[in-house]
C-alpha cells in the first residue's frame, strides 16, 4: 500500500500532538484532519500544525483515508464505537483503515470499526513522546505494527512517511513487547530519578545531575546497541571490583527505593557478568541477600562480596 495521502488523527494528548506536528510537515495542505472529544484541544492542535479541524466524527471520516486513534489505552474501544456509529449505512465515508497507537492493546480493540468493514491494526511509535517537540524523535525510531494485512500495509507505509522503521509483531505478543519497551524507557527514567536523588544528597545541582546522568545513560544505551547486554555492561561488577561494590553498599541509605532497586539490579548484574543472561531478582529476594556473600570474579580470582 502506498503512503496514505489523507490522514485523520483522533485525540489531543502527547502522542496526538507529536504525530500531528510530524505529519503536518509531510502531508500536503488540507490532507491532515484532527478530531477529539476535547474540542478545544483538537482545534488548538489543528491551528498549530495547519491541519483541518473536524467538527464531528462524520466530518473526519469523510476526509481521511486512514485514522490514527491516539487516545488512552482504556478508551480505544469506546472511541472506536463512537466512530463506528458515524459509519452507519448511508452516511458515506472515505476512511478505510483505522490504526490505534496503544502498544499493549491488540488490534481487536477496534472491533466496532472492523464490524463496519474497516481494516484495523496497531501503529505504536516506540519513542518517548512528551509534546509536539517530540516529533523530531520519530525519524529513525521504530514503530511496532500489527493487524489485518491491509492495516499492516498502511502502518508500514505510515512509518515510511515518518522516517521510522516498521517492526511487525504478533498481536498476541503485544503485552510482552510493550512491557519490554516500558522497561527500556519508563523504568530507566525511574532509575535516573533515583540516581538524581543520590547526587542531590551528594550536593550536585539538579541541572548538573541531569546532564551527567543523561549523557551516561546515552553512552550505556549505545554500548548495549553495539555489544548487547553482557558485552555492554560496565562498572564494578564486570571488572570484579569488590571493594567499590562494598563502598556503594555503604553509601546507600539503609531504607528506601534506591537501596532496594540497586541491590536487586546488582544481583542481576552478577549473574549477567557470569553467564551472559539476565536473571531478575525480586526486591524481597534482594533484601534477603543483603547479608549474604555473592561470588564475583576478578581476572582468575574469585572474591565474595556482600550486596
XYZ file of C-alpha atoms in Angstrom:
307
model
C 0.000 0.000 0.000
C 1.308 3.464 -0.874
C 1.669 6.038 1.875
C -1.783 7.371 2.817
C -2.271 10.889 1.492
C -5.159 11.852 3.793
C -4.849 11.085 7.487
C -7.176 11.757 10.395
C -5.904 11.981 13.963
C -8.251 11.235 16.847
C -7.098 12.594 20.208
C -5.474 15.583 21.860
C -2.772 14.085 24.091
C 1.006 13.915 23.792
C 1.127 11.314 21.034
C -1.569 13.097 19.028
C 0.341 16.379 19.248
C 3.665 14.842 18.237
C 2.199 12.922 15.289
C 0.196 15.933 14.140
C 3.357 18.051 14.145
C 5.289 15.436 12.146
C 2.507 14.727 9.653
C 1.665 18.402 9.289
C 5.124 18.894 7.798
C 4.992 15.898 5.441
C 1.426 15.997 4.107
C 0.005 18.415 1.537
C -2.144 21.269 2.797
C -5.592 20.086 3.829
C -4.573 16.405 3.938
C -4.376 16.199 7.747
C -7.530 16.338 9.832
C -7.876 16.367 13.632
C -10.854 15.488 15.788
C -11.098 14.885 19.501
C -13.616 14.593 22.273
C -11.838 17.638 23.711
C -12.915 20.076 21.000
C -10.783 22.943 22.316
C -7.672 20.783 22.345
C -8.361 19.447 18.852
C -8.820 22.966 17.476
C -5.563 24.062 19.097
C -3.616 21.172 17.543
C -5.134 21.819 14.115
C -4.220 25.506 14.275
C -0.663 24.778 15.422
C 0.158 22.369 12.580
C -2.011 23.826 9.826
C -4.440 20.904 9.794
C -8.187 20.858 9.264
C -10.310 20.633 12.410
C -13.187 18.180 12.076
C -16.315 19.382 13.842
C -17.710 15.848 14.152
C -16.659 12.222 13.582
C -18.627 12.189 10.322
C -16.504 15.068 9.012
C -13.300 13.250 9.981
C -14.391 10.001 8.333
C -15.360 11.812 5.141
C -11.919 13.442 4.854
C -9.422 10.770 5.942
C -8.276 7.554 4.279
C -6.525 6.349 7.426
C -7.488 7.060 11.030
C -4.945 7.216 13.861
C -6.581 6.765 17.261
C -4.161 8.475 19.637
C -6.222 8.005 22.790
C -5.719 6.355 26.180
C -5.381 2.580 26.097
C -8.605 2.095 28.046
C -10.508 4.431 25.713
C -9.629 2.781 22.383
C -12.745 0.607 22.110
C -15.043 3.346 23.424
C -13.782 5.849 20.846
C -13.877 3.198 18.102
C -17.535 2.557 18.931
C -18.311 6.267 18.711
C -16.638 6.460 15.311
C -18.433 3.300 14.172
C -21.790 4.913 14.874
C -20.824 7.606 12.367
C -20.199 4.884 9.774
C -23.779 3.707 9.626
C -25.010 2.855 6.113
C -25.941 5.846 4.015
C -23.728 8.355 5.811
C -20.805 7.922 3.454
C -17.144 7.836 4.447
C -13.812 7.744 2.659
C -11.973 6.111 5.541
C -10.882 2.510 5.035
C -8.203 1.859 7.669
C -8.067 2.514 11.410
C -4.892 2.222 13.486
C -4.601 2.782 17.214
C -1.372 3.750 18.982
C -1.727 1.760 22.219
C 1.307 -0.520 22.323
C -0.056 -3.118 24.745
C -3.533 -3.331 23.188
C -4.294 -5.702 20.271
C -5.978 -4.624 17.070
C -9.163 -6.374 18.202
C -9.842 -3.346 20.417
C -11.030 -1.693 17.198
C -13.729 -4.352 16.721
C -16.579 -1.797 16.378
C -14.840 -0.334 13.313
C -13.923 -3.763 11.940
C -17.609 -4.666 12.135
C -18.292 -1.711 9.808
C -15.863 -3.100 7.245
C -12.752 -1.115 8.107
C -9.290 -2.689 8.157
C -7.892 -2.388 11.674
C -4.430 -2.524 13.156
C -1.898 -1.050 15.550
C 0.799 1.545 14.912
C 2.838 2.011 18.090
C 5.703 4.536 17.908
C 8.416 3.192 20.222
C 9.705 6.584 21.294
C 9.153 8.866 24.274
C 6.568 11.444 23.172
C 6.126 14.300 25.635
C 4.700 17.052 23.380
C 4.778 18.326 19.798
C 8.538 18.955 20.041
C 8.924 15.163 20.243
C 8.018 14.953 16.549
C 11.715 15.256 15.719
C 12.370 11.992 17.590
C 10.139 9.944 15.306
C 12.563 9.813 12.372
C 14.844 6.828 12.846
C 12.742 5.348 15.657
C 10.832 2.063 15.443
C 7.076 1.580 15.232
C 5.616 -1.818 16.076
C 2.773 -2.732 13.720
C 0.120 -5.447 13.675
C -3.396 -6.083 12.425
C -5.022 -7.403 9.274
C -2.945 -7.342 6.056
C -4.311 -4.065 4.720
C -3.922 -2.326 8.080
C -0.360 -3.618 8.440
C 0.468 -2.321 4.980
C -0.959 1.085 5.884
C 1.035 1.119 9.130
C 4.259 0.240 7.296
C 3.583 2.990 4.743
C 2.909 5.469 7.546
C 6.171 4.524 9.251
C 7.995 5.084 5.964
C 6.407 8.526 5.594
C 7.601 9.464 9.089
C 11.110 8.103 8.501
C 10.530 5.316 11.010
C 11.397 1.614 10.934
C 8.350 -0.688 10.983
C 8.613 -3.850 13.082
C 5.784 -6.358 12.620
C 4.773 -8.145 15.834
C 2.078 -10.684 16.650
C -0.997 -9.168 18.217
C -0.934 -11.783 20.994
C 2.645 -10.750 21.859
C 1.814 -7.067 22.229
C 1.715 -7.024 26.045
C 5.181 -8.589 26.293
C 6.614 -6.302 23.612
C 5.145 -3.245 25.321
C 6.477 -4.370 28.701
C 9.963 -4.582 27.199
C 9.551 -1.051 25.865
C 8.410 0.242 29.258
C 11.408 -1.398 30.920
C 13.730 0.357 28.460
C 12.057 3.747 28.848
C 9.881 4.336 31.916
C 11.935 2.045 34.148
C 15.173 3.677 33.006
C 13.758 7.137 33.736
C 12.776 5.889 37.204
C 16.352 4.701 37.766
C 17.657 8.056 36.566
C 15.347 9.776 39.040
C 16.711 7.646 41.889
C 20.266 8.372 40.732
C 19.439 12.085 40.659
C 18.287 11.867 44.278
C 21.605 10.270 45.275
C 23.512 13.039 43.504
C 21.352 15.672 45.189
C 22.285 14.125 48.536
C 25.926 14.459 47.482
C 25.459 18.177 46.800
C 25.206 18.062 42.988
C 22.833 20.652 41.475
C 19.801 19.293 39.615
C 20.826 20.662 36.193
C 24.325 19.233 36.525
C 22.958 15.886 37.724
C 20.539 15.531 34.817
C 23.176 16.469 32.258
C 25.658 13.981 33.740
C 23.164 11.144 34.055
C 21.522 11.642 30.650
C 24.885 11.595 28.874
C 25.947 8.491 30.788
C 22.661 6.716 30.028
C 23.003 7.540 26.328
C 26.525 6.103 26.270
C 25.300 2.949 28.036
C 22.471 2.593 25.506
C 24.972 2.957 22.658
C 27.154 0.238 24.200
C 24.123 -2.043 24.567
C 23.138 -1.478 20.928
C 26.653 -2.337 19.762
C 27.543 -5.186 22.118
C 24.362 -6.488 23.755
C 23.703 -6.667 27.488
C 26.678 -8.779 28.536
C 29.170 -7.031 26.245
C 27.886 -3.554 27.048
C 27.921 -3.991 30.821
C 30.378 -1.651 32.564
C 31.150 -0.729 36.161
C 32.487 -2.635 39.159
C 30.679 -5.939 38.526
C 32.220 -6.971 35.177
C 35.669 -5.804 36.250
C 35.435 -7.720 39.540
C 35.825 -4.657 41.770
C 34.521 -5.988 45.086
C 35.935 -3.033 47.029
C 33.905 -0.497 45.024
C 30.753 -2.580 45.409
C 31.311 -2.528 49.161
C 31.692 1.267 49.089
C 28.467 1.546 47.102
C 26.673 -0.590 49.669
C 27.917 1.652 52.475
C 26.851 4.799 50.575
C 23.263 3.621 50.127
C 20.578 4.731 52.573
C 19.572 1.982 54.985
C 15.976 2.200 53.782
C 14.294 3.447 50.636
C 13.735 2.620 46.997
C 17.250 3.408 45.768
C 18.815 0.767 48.001
C 16.282 -1.937 47.161
C 16.497 -1.271 43.429
C 20.300 -1.161 43.423
C 20.607 -4.428 45.345
C 18.199 -6.219 43.005
C 19.991 -4.962 39.910
C 23.425 -5.709 41.331
C 22.337 -9.308 41.835
C 21.188 -9.371 38.203
C 24.457 -7.861 37.005
C 26.442 -10.505 38.880
C 24.522 -13.215 37.049
C 24.777 -11.374 33.730
C 28.523 -10.886 34.043
C 28.903 -14.558 34.983
C 26.673 -16.219 32.419
C 25.683 -13.677 29.790
C 21.982 -13.800 30.635
C 19.885 -11.529 32.812
C 18.035 -13.073 35.727
C 15.971 -10.546 37.646
C 15.784 -10.980 41.408
C 12.745 -9.544 43.167
C 13.163 -6.869 45.805
C 12.244 -9.341 48.538
C 14.935 -11.732 47.336
C 17.405 -8.862 47.126
C 16.687 -7.898 50.727
C 17.213 -11.473 51.863
C 20.572 -11.399 50.132
C 21.735 -8.224 51.896
C 23.761 -10.138 54.463
C 24.807 -12.857 52.070
C 28.057 -13.051 50.203
C 27.964 -13.497 46.443
C 30.992 -14.662 44.418
C 32.467 -12.153 41.992
C 35.266 -12.933 39.589
C 38.233 -10.602 39.153
C 40.517 -11.978 36.471
C 41.246 -15.543 37.532
C 40.453 -14.910 41.175
C 37.035 -15.207 42.779
C 36.049 -12.900 45.635
C 32.901 -12.777 47.704
C 31.000 -9.544 48.059
C 28.017 -8.500 50.139
C 25.204 -6.814 48.202
